[in-house]
Short mmCIF file of C-alpha atoms in Angstrom, two decimals:
data_model
loop_
_atom_site.label_atom_id
_atom_site.label_comp_id
_atom_site.label_asym_id
_atom_site.label_seq_id
_atom_site.Cartn_x
_atom_site.Cartn_y
_atom_site.Cartn_z
CA MET G 1 80.66 74.63 33.55
CA GLU G 2 83.09 72.93 35.91
CA PHE G 3 82.68 69.50 37.51
CA ARG G 4 84.65 68.61 40.64
CA VAL G 5 84.92 64.98 41.70
CA LEU G 6 88.21 65.08 43.63
CA GLY G 7 86.22 65.34 46.83
CA PRO G 8 82.45 65.65 47.23
CA LEU G 9 80.74 66.34 43.90
CA GLU G 10 80.57 70.03 43.07
CA VAL G 11 79.24 71.65 39.92
CA HIS G 12 79.93 75.28 39.03
CA ARG G 13 78.44 77.33 36.22
CA GLY G 14 79.49 80.82 35.28
CA ASP G 15 76.70 82.17 37.51
CA GLY G 16 77.78 80.17 40.57
CA PRO G 17 77.48 76.74 42.16
CA VAL G 18 74.77 74.29 41.17
CA THR G 19 73.22 72.32 44.02
CA ILE G 20 72.71 68.67 43.16
CA GLY G 21 70.56 67.74 46.13
CA SER G 22 69.58 64.12 45.81
CA ALA G 23 72.09 61.34 46.44
CA ARG G 24 70.85 59.49 43.34
CA GLN G 25 71.27 62.57 41.17
CA ARG G 26 74.84 62.98 42.50
CA ALA G 27 75.46 59.27 41.82
CA LEU G 28 74.11 59.67 38.27
CA LEU G 29 76.31 62.64 37.53
CA THR G 30 79.33 60.99 39.14
CA ALA G 31 78.80 57.83 37.04
CA LEU G 32 78.71 59.96 33.88
CA LEU G 33 81.85 61.82 34.97
CA LEU G 34 83.86 58.61 35.31
CA ASP G 35 84.31 58.67 31.55
CA PRO G 36 82.94 61.95 30.20
CA GLY G 37 82.10 62.02 26.52
CA ARG G 38 81.47 58.26 26.40
CA PRO G 39 78.06 56.58 26.59
CA VAL G 40 77.05 54.89 29.82
CA THR G 41 74.40 52.20 29.46
CA VAL G 42 71.06 52.28 31.21
CA ASP G 43 72.05 49.06 33.00
CA ALA G 44 75.31 50.58 34.29
CA LEU G 45 73.52 53.71 35.47
CA THR G 46 70.80 51.64 37.12
CA GLU G 47 73.51 49.72 38.98
CA ALA G 48 75.19 52.99 39.98
CA LEU G 49 71.98 54.47 41.36
CA TRP G 50 70.26 51.48 42.96
CA GLY G 51 72.79 48.67 43.15
CA SER G 52 71.13 45.28 43.46
CA ARG G 53 67.77 46.81 44.45
CA PRO G 54 66.47 48.67 41.38
CA PRO G 55 62.96 50.11 41.30
CA ALA G 56 60.12 48.28 39.52
CA ASP G 57 60.61 50.39 36.37
CA PRO G 58 64.31 51.35 36.41
CA ARG G 59 64.32 52.91 32.92
CA ASN G 60 61.52 55.32 33.82
CA ALA G 61 63.06 56.11 37.22
CA LEU G 62 66.42 56.79 35.56
CA GLN G 63 64.79 59.06 32.98
CA THR G 64 63.25 61.04 35.84
CA HIS G 65 66.64 61.55 37.49
CA VAL G 66 68.26 62.47 34.17
CA ALA G 67 65.53 65.06 33.52
CA ARG G 68 66.07 66.59 36.97
CA VAL G 69 69.84 66.75 36.52
CA ARG G 70 69.41 68.34 33.07
CA GLU G 71 67.10 70.92 34.60
CA LEU G 72 69.61 71.71 37.36
CA LEU G 73 72.57 71.96 34.97
CA GLY G 74 70.77 73.94 32.30
CA PRO G 75 70.26 73.51 28.57
CA ARG G 76 73.95 73.66 27.68
CA SER G 77 75.03 71.02 30.18
CA GLY G 78 76.14 68.42 27.65
CA LEU G 79 73.98 65.70 29.23
CA ARG G 80 72.74 63.78 26.22
CA THR G 81 70.65 60.75 25.42
CA CYS G 82 72.29 58.34 23.00
CA PRO G 83 71.37 54.90 21.62
CA GLN G 84 73.51 53.17 24.28
CA GLY G 85 72.16 55.22 27.21
CA TYR G 86 73.40 58.63 28.33
CA LEU G 87 76.60 60.64 28.11
CA LEU G 88 77.97 63.85 29.51
CA ASP G 89 79.65 65.68 26.64
CA VAL G 90 82.17 68.02 28.28
CA GLU G 91 85.74 69.08 27.64
CA ASP G 92 88.54 67.49 29.68
CA GLU G 93 89.40 70.80 31.33
CA GLN G 94 85.87 70.99 32.77
CA VAL G 95 86.50 67.96 35.02
CA ASP G 96 89.00 68.34 37.86
CA ALA G 97 90.06 64.66 37.76
CA LEU G 98 91.00 64.98 34.10
CA ARG G 99 92.82 68.28 34.73
CA PHE G 100 94.75 66.59 37.55
CA GLU G 101 95.89 63.85 35.18
CA GLN G 102 96.82 66.35 32.47
CA LEU G 103 98.94 68.41 34.88
CA ALA G 104 100.63 65.32 36.32
CA ASP G 105 101.33 64.00 32.81
CA GLU G 106 102.80 67.31 31.73
CA ALA G 107 105.04 67.42 34.79
CA GLN G 108 106.32 63.90 34.04
CA ARG G 109 106.82 64.04 30.29
CA GLN G 110 108.63 67.32 29.81
CA ASP G 111 112.13 68.31 30.75
CA HIS G 112 111.08 71.26 32.84
CA ASP G 113 113.27 73.06 35.19
CA PRO G 114 112.53 71.98 38.77
CA ALA G 115 110.49 75.11 39.51
CA THR G 116 108.13 74.48 36.57
CA THR G 117 107.74 70.82 37.44
CA ARG G 118 106.99 71.77 41.04
CA ALA G 119 104.42 74.36 39.94
CA LEU G 120 102.65 71.81 37.72
CA LEU G 121 102.54 69.23 40.50
CA GLU G 122 101.35 71.78 43.06
CA ALA G 123 98.58 72.87 40.69
CA ALA G 124 97.57 69.23 40.23
CA LEU G 125 97.51 68.56 43.98
CA ALA G 126 95.59 71.76 44.69
CA LEU G 127 92.59 70.32 42.81
CA TRP G 128 92.04 67.71 45.52
CA ARG G 129 89.42 68.46 48.23
CA GLY G 130 88.98 64.93 49.58
CA GLU G 131 88.46 61.37 48.36
CA ALA G 132 87.84 61.10 44.61
CA PHE G 133 84.36 60.04 43.47
CA VAL G 134 83.15 59.93 47.07
CA ASP G 135 79.51 60.34 45.91
CA ALA G 136 79.51 57.04 44.02
CA ALA G 137 78.98 53.63 45.55
CA HIS G 138 79.67 51.34 42.61
CA GLY G 139 82.78 49.40 41.65
CA ALA G 140 83.90 51.46 38.65
CA ALA G 141 84.00 54.61 40.78
CA HIS G 142 85.98 52.86 43.51
CA ALA G 143 88.51 51.61 40.95
CA ALA G 144 88.88 55.10 39.47
CA ALA G 145 89.22 56.62 42.94
CA ARG G 146 91.96 54.13 43.88
CA ARG G 147 93.84 54.78 40.64
CA LEU G 148 93.70 58.55 41.14
CA ALA G 149 94.69 58.27 44.81
CA GLU G 150 97.71 56.17 43.87
CA ARG G 151 98.71 58.72 41.24
CA ARG G 152 98.28 61.52 43.77
#
């Protein structure tokens, strides 16, 4: 599975693209992709989905969105419940923002010939399709988007 956040959220499985239709489901997945493999609290996810206007029962509403996203992604999605909240357990190479950083790091830290350095940087830049984390409206996503844009 591949997650693209360097532009509008896109998810691709081996059998093709996965449509994440609802804005809240995209916001949920985007919030989990800010730091894949690490737990995100229910409070942080509630803030990411509803801001200062949460529903009457935010925990139940969040569980509903998580269940729908799990269903869309499939049983091997890596979306897990944990004591702190939820996490998306994926490899770095499955997330375009992390691949971008890896390629940029590799281009900077090694003494490549200019052609190799250029190829690494071009591969990193080719991952971009628009503004990073554009499907998220909360502060952590904006900070990550600014940091990535500056690095770009």
